Short mmCIF file of C-alpha atoms and ligand atoms in Angstrom, two decimals:
data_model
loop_
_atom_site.label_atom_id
_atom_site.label_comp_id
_atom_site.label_asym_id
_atom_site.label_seq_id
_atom_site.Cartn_x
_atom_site.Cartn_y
_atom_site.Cartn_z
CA UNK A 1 16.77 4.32 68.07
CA UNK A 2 17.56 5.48 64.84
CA UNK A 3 15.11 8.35 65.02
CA UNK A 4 16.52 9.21 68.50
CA UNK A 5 19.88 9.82 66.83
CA UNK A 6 18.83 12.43 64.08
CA UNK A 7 16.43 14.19 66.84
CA UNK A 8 19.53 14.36 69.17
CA UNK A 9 21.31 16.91 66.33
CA UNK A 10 21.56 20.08 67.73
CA UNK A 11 20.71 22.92 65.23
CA UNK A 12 22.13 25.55 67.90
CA UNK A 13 25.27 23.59 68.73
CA UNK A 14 26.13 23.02 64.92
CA UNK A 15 25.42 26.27 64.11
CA UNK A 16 27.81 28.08 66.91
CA UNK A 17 30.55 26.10 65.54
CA UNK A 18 30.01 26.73 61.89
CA UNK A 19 30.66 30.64 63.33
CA UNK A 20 33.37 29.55 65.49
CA UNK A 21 35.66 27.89 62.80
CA UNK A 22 34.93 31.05 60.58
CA UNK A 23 36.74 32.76 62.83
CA UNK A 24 39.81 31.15 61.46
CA UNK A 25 40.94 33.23 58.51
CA UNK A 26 37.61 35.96 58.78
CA UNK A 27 38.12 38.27 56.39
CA UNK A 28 35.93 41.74 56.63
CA UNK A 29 33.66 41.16 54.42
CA UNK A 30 31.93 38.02 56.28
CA UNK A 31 34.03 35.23 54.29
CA UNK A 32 36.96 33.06 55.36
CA UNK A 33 40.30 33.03 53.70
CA UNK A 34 41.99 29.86 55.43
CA UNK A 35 44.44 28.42 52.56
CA UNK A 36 45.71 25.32 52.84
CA UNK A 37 48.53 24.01 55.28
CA UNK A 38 48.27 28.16 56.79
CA UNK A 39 48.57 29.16 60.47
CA UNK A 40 44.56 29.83 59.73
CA UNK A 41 44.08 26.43 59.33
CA UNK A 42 46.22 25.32 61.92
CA UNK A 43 44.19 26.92 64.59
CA UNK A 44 41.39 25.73 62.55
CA UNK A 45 42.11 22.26 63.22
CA UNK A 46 43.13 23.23 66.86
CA UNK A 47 39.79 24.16 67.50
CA UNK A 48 38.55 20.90 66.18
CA UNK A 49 40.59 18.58 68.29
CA UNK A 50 39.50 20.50 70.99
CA UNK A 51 35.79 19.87 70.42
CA UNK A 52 36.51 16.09 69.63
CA UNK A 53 38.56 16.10 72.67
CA UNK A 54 35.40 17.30 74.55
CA UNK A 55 33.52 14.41 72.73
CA UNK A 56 35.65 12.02 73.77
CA UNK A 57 36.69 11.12 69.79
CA UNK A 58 40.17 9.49 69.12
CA UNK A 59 42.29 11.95 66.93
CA UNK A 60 45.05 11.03 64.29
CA UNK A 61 46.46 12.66 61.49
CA UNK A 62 48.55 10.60 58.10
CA UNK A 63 51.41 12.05 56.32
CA UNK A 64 49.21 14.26 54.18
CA UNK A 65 47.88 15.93 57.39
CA UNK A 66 44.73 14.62 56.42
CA UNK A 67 42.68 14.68 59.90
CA UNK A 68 40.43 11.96 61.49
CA UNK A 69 38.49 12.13 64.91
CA UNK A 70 37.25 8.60 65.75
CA UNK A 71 33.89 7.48 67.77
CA UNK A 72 34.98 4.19 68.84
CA UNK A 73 32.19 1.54 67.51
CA UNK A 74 31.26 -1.55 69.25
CA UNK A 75 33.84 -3.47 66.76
CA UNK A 76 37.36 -1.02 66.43
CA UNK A 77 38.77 -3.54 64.50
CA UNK A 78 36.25 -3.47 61.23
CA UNK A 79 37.32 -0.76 58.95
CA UNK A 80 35.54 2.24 60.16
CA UNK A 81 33.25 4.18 58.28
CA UNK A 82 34.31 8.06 57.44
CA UNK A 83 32.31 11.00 57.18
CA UNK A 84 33.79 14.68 56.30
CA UNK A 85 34.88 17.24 53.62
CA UNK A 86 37.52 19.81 53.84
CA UNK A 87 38.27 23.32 55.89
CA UNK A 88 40.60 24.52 53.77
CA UNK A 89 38.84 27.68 51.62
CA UNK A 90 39.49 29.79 48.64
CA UNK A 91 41.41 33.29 49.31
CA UNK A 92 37.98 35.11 49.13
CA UNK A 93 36.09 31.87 50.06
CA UNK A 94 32.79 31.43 52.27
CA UNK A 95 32.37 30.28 56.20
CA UNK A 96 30.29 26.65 54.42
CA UNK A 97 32.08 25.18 51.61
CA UNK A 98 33.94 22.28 53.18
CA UNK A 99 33.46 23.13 56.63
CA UNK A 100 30.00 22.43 56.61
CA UNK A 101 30.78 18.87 56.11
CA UNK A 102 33.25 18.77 58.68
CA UNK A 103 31.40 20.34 61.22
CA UNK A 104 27.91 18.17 60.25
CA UNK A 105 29.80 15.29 60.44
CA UNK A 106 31.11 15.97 64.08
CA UNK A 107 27.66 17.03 65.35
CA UNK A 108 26.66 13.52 63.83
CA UNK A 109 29.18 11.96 66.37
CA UNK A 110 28.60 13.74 69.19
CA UNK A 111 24.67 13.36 69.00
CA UNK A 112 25.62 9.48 68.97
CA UNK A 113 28.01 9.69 71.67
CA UNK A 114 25.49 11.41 73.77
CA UNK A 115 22.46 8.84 73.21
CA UNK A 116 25.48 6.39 74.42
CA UNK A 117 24.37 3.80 71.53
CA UNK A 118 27.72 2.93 69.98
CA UNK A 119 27.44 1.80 66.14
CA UNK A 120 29.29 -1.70 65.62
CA UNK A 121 31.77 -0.16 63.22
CA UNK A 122 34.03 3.08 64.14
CA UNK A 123 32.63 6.01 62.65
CA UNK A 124 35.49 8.81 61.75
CA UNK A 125 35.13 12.63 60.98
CA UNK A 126 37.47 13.46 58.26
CA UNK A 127 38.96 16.99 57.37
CA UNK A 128 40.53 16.32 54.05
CA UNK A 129 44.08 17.95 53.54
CA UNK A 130 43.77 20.83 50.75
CA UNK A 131 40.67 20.30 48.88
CA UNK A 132 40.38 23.72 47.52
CA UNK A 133 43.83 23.73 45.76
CA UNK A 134 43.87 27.48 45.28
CA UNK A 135 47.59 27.49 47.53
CA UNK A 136 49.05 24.56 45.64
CA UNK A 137 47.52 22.99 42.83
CA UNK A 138 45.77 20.77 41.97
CA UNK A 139 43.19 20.33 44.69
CA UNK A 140 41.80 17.47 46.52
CA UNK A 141 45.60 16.49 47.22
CA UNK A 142 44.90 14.88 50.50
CA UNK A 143 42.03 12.79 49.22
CA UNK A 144 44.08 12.17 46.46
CA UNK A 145 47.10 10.68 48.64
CA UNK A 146 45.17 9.06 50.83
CA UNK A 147 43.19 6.95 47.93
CA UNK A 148 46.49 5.92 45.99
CA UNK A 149 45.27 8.40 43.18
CA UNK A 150 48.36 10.39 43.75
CA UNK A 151 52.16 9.62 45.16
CA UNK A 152 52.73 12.08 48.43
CA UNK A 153 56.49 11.99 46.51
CA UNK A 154 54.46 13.47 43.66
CA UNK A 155 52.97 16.55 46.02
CA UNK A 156 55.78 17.06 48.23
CA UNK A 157 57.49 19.46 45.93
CA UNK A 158 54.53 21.26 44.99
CA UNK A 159 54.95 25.31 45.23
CA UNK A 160 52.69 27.82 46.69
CA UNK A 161 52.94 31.42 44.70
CA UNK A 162 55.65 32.39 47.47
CA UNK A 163 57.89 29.43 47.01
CA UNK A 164 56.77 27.24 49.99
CA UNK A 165 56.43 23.88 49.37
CA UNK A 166 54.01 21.14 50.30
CA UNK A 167 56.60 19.46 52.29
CA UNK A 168 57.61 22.99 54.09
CA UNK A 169 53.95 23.48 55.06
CA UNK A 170 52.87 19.72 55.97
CA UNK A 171 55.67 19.67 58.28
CA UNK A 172 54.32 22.61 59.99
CA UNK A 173 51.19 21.29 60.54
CA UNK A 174 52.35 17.87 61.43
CA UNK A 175 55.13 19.61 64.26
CA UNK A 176 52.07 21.78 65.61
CA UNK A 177 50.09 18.50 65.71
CA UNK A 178 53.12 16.16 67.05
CA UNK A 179 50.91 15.04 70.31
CA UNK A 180 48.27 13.27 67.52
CA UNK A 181 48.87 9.94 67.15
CA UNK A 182 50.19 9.35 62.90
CA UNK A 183 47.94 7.17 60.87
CA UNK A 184 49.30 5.17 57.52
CA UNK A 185 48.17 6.42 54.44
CA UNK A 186 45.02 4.57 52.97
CA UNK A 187 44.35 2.46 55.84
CA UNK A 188 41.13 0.51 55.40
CA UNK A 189 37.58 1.90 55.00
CA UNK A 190 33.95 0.80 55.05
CA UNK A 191 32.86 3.52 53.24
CA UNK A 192 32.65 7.26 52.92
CA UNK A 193 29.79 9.92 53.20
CA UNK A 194 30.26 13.91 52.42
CA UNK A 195 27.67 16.29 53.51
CA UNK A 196 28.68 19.58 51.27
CA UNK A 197 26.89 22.83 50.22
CA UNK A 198 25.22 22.44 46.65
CA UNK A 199 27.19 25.57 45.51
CA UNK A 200 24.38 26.15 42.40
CA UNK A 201 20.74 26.87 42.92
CA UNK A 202 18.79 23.65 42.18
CA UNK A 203 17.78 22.60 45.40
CA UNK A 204 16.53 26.05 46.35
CA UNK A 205 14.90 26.16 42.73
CA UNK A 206 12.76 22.97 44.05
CA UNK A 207 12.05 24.30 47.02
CA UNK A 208 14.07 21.08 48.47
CA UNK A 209 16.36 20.93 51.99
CA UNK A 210 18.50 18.11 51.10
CA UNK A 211 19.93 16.92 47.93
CA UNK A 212 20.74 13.00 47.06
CA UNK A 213 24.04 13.23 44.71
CA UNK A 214 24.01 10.87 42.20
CA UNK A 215 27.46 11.23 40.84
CA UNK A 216 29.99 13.93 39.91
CA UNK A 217 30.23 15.60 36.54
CA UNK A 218 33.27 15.08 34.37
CA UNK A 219 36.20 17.22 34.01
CA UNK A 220 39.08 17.42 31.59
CA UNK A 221 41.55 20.63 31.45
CA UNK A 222 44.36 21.32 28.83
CA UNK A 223 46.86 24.08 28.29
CA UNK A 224 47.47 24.99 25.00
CA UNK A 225 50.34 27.27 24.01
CA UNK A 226 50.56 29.19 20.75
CA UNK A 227 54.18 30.12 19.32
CA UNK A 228 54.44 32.43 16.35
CA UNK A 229 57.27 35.02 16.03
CA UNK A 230 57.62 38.94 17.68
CA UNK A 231 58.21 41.05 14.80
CA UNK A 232 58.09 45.01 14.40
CA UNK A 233 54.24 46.61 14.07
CA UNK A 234 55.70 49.43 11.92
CA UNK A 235 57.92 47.43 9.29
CA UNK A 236 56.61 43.71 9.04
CA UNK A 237 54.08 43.10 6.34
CA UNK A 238 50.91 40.79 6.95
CA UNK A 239 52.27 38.11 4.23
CA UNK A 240 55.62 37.32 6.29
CA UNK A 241 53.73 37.76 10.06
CA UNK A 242 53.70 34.55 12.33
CA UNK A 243 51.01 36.43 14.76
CA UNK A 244 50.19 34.00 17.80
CA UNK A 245 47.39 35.91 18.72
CA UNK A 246 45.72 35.68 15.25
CA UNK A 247 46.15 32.65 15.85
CA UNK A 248 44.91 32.23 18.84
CA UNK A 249 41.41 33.98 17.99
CA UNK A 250 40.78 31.47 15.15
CA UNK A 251 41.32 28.78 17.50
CA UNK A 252 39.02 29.76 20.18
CA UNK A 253 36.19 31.09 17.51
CA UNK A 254 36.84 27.58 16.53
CA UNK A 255 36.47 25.62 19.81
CA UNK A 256 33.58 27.70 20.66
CA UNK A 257 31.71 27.29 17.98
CA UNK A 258 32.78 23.18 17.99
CA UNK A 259 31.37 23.11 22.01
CA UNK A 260 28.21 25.03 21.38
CA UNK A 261 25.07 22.62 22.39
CA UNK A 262 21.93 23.50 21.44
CA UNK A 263 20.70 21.59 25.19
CA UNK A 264 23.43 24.05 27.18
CA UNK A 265 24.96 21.23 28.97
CA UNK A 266 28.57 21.53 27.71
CA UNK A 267 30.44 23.43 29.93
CA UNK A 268 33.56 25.08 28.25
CA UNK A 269 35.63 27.83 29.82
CA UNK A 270 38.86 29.50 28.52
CA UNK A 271 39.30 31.23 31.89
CA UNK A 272 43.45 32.24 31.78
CA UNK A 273 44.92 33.84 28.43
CA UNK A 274 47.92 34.99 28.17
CA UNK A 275 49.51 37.34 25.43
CA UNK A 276 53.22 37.60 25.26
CA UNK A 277 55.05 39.65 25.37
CA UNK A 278 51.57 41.87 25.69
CA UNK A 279 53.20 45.28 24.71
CA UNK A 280 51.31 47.81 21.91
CA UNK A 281 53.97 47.65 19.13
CA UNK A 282 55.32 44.26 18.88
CA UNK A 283 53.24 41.60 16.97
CA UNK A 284 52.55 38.92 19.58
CA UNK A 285 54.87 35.99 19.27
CA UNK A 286 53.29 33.73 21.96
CA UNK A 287 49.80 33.13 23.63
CA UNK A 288 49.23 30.37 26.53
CA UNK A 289 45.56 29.46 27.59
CA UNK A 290 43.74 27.08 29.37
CA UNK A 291 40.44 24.99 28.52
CA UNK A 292 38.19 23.69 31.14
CA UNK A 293 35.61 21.20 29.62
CA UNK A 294 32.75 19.15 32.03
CA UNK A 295 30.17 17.38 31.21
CA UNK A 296 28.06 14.26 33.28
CA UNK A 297 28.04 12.12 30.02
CA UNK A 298 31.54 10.12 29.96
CA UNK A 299 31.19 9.88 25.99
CA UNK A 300 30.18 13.61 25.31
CA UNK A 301 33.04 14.43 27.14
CA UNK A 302 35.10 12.22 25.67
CA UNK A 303 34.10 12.95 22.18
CA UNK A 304 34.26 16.45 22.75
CA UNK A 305 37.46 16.30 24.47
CA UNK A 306 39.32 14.30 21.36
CA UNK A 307 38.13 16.87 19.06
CA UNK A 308 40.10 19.65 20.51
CA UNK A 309 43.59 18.65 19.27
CA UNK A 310 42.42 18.58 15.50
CA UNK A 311 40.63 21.95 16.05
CA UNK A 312 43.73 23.40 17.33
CA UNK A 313 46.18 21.81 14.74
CA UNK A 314 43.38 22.90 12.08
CA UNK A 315 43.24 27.37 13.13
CA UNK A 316 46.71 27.31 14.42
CA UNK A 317 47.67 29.59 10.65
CA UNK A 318 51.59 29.79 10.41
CA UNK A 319 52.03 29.59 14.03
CA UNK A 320 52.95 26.29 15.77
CA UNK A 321 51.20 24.92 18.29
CA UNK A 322 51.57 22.82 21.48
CA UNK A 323 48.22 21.14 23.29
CA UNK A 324 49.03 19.61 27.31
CA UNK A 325 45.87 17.67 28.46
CA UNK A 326 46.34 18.27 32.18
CA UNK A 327 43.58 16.06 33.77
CA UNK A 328 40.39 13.75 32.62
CA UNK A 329 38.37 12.95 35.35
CA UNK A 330 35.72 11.05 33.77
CA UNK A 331 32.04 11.70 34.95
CA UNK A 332 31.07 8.95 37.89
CA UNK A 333 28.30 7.93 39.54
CA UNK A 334 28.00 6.71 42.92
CA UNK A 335 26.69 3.51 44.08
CA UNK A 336 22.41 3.18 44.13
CA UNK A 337 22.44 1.42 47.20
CA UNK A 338 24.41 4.81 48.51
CA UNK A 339 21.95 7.01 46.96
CA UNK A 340 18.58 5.05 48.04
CA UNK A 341 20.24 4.74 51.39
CA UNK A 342 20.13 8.63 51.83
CA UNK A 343 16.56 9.39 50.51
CA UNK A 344 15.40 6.98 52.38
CA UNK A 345 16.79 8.41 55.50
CA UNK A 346 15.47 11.51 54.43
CA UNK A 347 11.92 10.30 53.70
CA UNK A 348 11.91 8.65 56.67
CA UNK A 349 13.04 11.95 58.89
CA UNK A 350 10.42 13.97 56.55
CA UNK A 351 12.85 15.74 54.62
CA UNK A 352 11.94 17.26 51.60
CA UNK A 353 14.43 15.78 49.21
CA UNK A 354 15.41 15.21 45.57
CA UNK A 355 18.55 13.66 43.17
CA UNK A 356 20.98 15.81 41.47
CA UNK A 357 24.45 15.65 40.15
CA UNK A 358 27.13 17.46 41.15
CA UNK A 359 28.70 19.71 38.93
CA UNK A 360 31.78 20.93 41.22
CA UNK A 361 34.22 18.26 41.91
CA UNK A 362 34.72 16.78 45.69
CA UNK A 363 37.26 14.75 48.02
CA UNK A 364 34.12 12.08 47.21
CA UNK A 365 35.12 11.97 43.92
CA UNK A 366 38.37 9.94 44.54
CA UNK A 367 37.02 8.17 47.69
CA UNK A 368 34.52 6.95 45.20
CA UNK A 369 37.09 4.81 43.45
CA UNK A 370 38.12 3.93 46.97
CA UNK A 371 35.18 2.32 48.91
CA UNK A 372 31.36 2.97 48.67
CA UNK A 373 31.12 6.89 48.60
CA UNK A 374 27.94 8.63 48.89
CA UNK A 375 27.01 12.94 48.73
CA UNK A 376 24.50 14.85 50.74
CA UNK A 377 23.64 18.85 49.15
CA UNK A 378 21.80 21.26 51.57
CA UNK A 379 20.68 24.57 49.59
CA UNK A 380 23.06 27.59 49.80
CA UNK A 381 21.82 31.16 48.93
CA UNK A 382 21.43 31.97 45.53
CA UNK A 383 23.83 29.06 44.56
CA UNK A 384 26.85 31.41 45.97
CA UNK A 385 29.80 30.04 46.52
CA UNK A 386 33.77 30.65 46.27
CA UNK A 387 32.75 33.58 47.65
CA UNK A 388 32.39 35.69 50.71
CA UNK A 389 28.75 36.08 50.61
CA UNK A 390 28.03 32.42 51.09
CA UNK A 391 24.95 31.86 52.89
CA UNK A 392 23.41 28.86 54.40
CA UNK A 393 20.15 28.66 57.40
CA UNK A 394 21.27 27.08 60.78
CA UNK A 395 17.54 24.93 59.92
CA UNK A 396 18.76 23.63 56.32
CA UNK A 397 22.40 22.85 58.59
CA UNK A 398 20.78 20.60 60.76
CA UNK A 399 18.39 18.85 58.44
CA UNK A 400 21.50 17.68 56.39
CA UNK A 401 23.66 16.81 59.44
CA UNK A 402 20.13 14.15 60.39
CA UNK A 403 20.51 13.04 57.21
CA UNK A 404 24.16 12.59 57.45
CA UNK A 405 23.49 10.94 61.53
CA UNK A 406 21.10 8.40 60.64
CA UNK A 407 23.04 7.11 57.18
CA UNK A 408 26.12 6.95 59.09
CA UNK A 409 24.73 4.96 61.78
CA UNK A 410 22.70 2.68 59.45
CA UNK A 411 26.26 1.97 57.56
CA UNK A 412 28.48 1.91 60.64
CA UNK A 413 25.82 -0.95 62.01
CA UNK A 414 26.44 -3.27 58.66
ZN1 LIG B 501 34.20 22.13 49.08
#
């Protein structure tokens, strides 16, 4: 039976609507630019109450506009099992990252709902409100919500780069959605499975289809602000300047040098930097940048992460200094009994397989501290992703959505 279930997954039928939902948002160059809480991903999520309509799947959407589409189990009234990612994607995003999930996870369902064996527990396909987070920051907001990690008070006011708010753009969704029945927020769950593109190139490295996630690496970001003074280039000497960007450069020679690994597993990014007020003949009198530090090993990251204060306070030179941490998501694993669960539904379907963690950060992440979470990788080109030329095959699409079937229904039976 279970076999019958992955062999019912049609590669054709999953394919067709991984192009159909990039339709929503196409840009020219062959990507998708469907922001969060848009009119793009309102007929996004159109299109897939349409299909679960056509499945015969139960919709509902919570407060966050987080999306579910229900295949009724044997026994509604046991927490149902979720499966699902995101469709929101960056500006100049792919047609896979997040939709992939979404769309594997509903060809999951409807393969079961056509072999008319009905797991005991509900099984729901999830489209997580604003994973991406490049609209309004920080990402993974609906996940977030939905898990208790975050207050929806706390996103409401939230603004895109326009001025629109959170609460301005859920309402839109949720008035073009008023026919779906409303959900509470973190109702109870049996667990939660993500199928997602690996977005880096191990599993094409190995010559592997699927990937078993064993966790997700760690992540802590800060913003650290430099103030010094804006004096005259022509008439102030070097003894009385108060240069911020001076400053500045000893403090990132400083970090760098403090991150460097001889193993090349710290990852340490100062990606924005900001020199104010950035004109030729005025000594800079303030510089504002941003550190991004992962790592899978909680105390490398933690140790690593402590240290950046004192190296700041230590370069910072006449100029004062000011260090925000913004976020410290420690590194997590999932649960083994996910994991082995996975691979062996892969072994078992004959799908070349293999562990890995996963560097980019998920909606599984906070599920994780919700109920038991597990991650399923299929390759993508190259390891592109975030970017138009994201490229996955229709046969590596299918493999992971059997994968994702058979797990599902193994869990949904427990
Ligand atoms: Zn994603």
């Amino acid at each position: 039976m279970i076999a019958g279930i992955a062999q019912r997954i049609d590669e054709d039928r999953l394919w067709q609507r991984l192009m159909d939902l990039a339709k929503f948002g196409a840009t020219s160059k062959g990507g998708v630019c469907r922001l969060a809480l848009s009119n793009e991903e309102i007929q996004a999520r159109a299109a897939l109450l349409a299909w679960a309509k056509s499945i015969g799947l139960k919709p509902s959407v919570d407060a966050a506009a987080n999306l579910f589409l229900a295949l009724e189990g044997r026994e509604p009234r046991l927490p149902p099992l979720l499966i699902g990612s995101h469709i929101d994607s960056q500006p100049t995003g792919g047609k896979f990252d997040g939709a992939y999930g979404v769309l594997a996870a509903l060809e999951a369902v409807h393969a079961m709902s056509e072999l008319g064996d009905r797991p005991r527990r509900t099984i729901e396909v999830v489209a997580w409100m604003n994973e991406e987070g490049s609209r309004f920051a920080p990402g993974m907001m609906g996940s977030a919500v939905f898990t208790g990690r975050r207050k929806l008070a706390d996103i409401l006011p939230v603004q895109d780069r326009a001025g629109s708010t959170v609460e301005t753009a859920l309402r839109c969704v949720l008035d073009a959605e008023r026919d779906v029945p409303r959900r509470p927020l973190g109702f109870p769950i049996a667990g939660f499975l993500e199928a997602h593109i690996e977005q880096g190139i191990t599993l094409e490295q190995q010559g592997c289809t699927a990937g078993v996630v064993t966790g997700i690496q760690g992540k802590r970001t800060f913003r650290i602000e430099i103030i010094g003074e804006e004096s005259h280039a022509g008439t102030t000497p070097r003894s009385v300047r108060r240069n911020a960007l001076t400053s500045a450069v000893a403090v990132v020679d400083a970090l760098q040098k403090a991150m460097w690994d001889e193993a090349d597993t710290v990852r340490f990014t100062i990606g924005m930097f900001e020199v104010s007020p950035n004109v030729p003949s005025v000594v800079p009198g303030k510089v504002h940048f941003s550190i991004d530090l992962r790592h899978d090993n909680a105390h490398v990251i933690e140790r690593l992460g402590n240290m950046i204060p004192g190296i700041c306070e230590a370069n910072r030179g006449r100029c004062e200094i000011a260090i925000r941490e913004l976020l410290y998501d420690a590194p997590l694993q999932f649960p083994e009994e996910m994991c082995s669960r996975i691979a062996t539904a892969a072994q078992r379907l004959c799908i070349s397989h293999m562990r890995l963690q996963s560097p980019a950060g998920h909606d599984a992440r906070y599920l994780h501290y919700f109920c038991p979470t597990g991650m399923i990788f299929i390759p993508c080109k190259d390891g592109i992703s975030h970017n138009e030329a994201e490229s996955i095959t229709p046969a590596d699409a299918a493999a992971g959505a059997r994968i994702l079937a058979q797990t599902a229904f193994e869990l949904a039976n427990q």
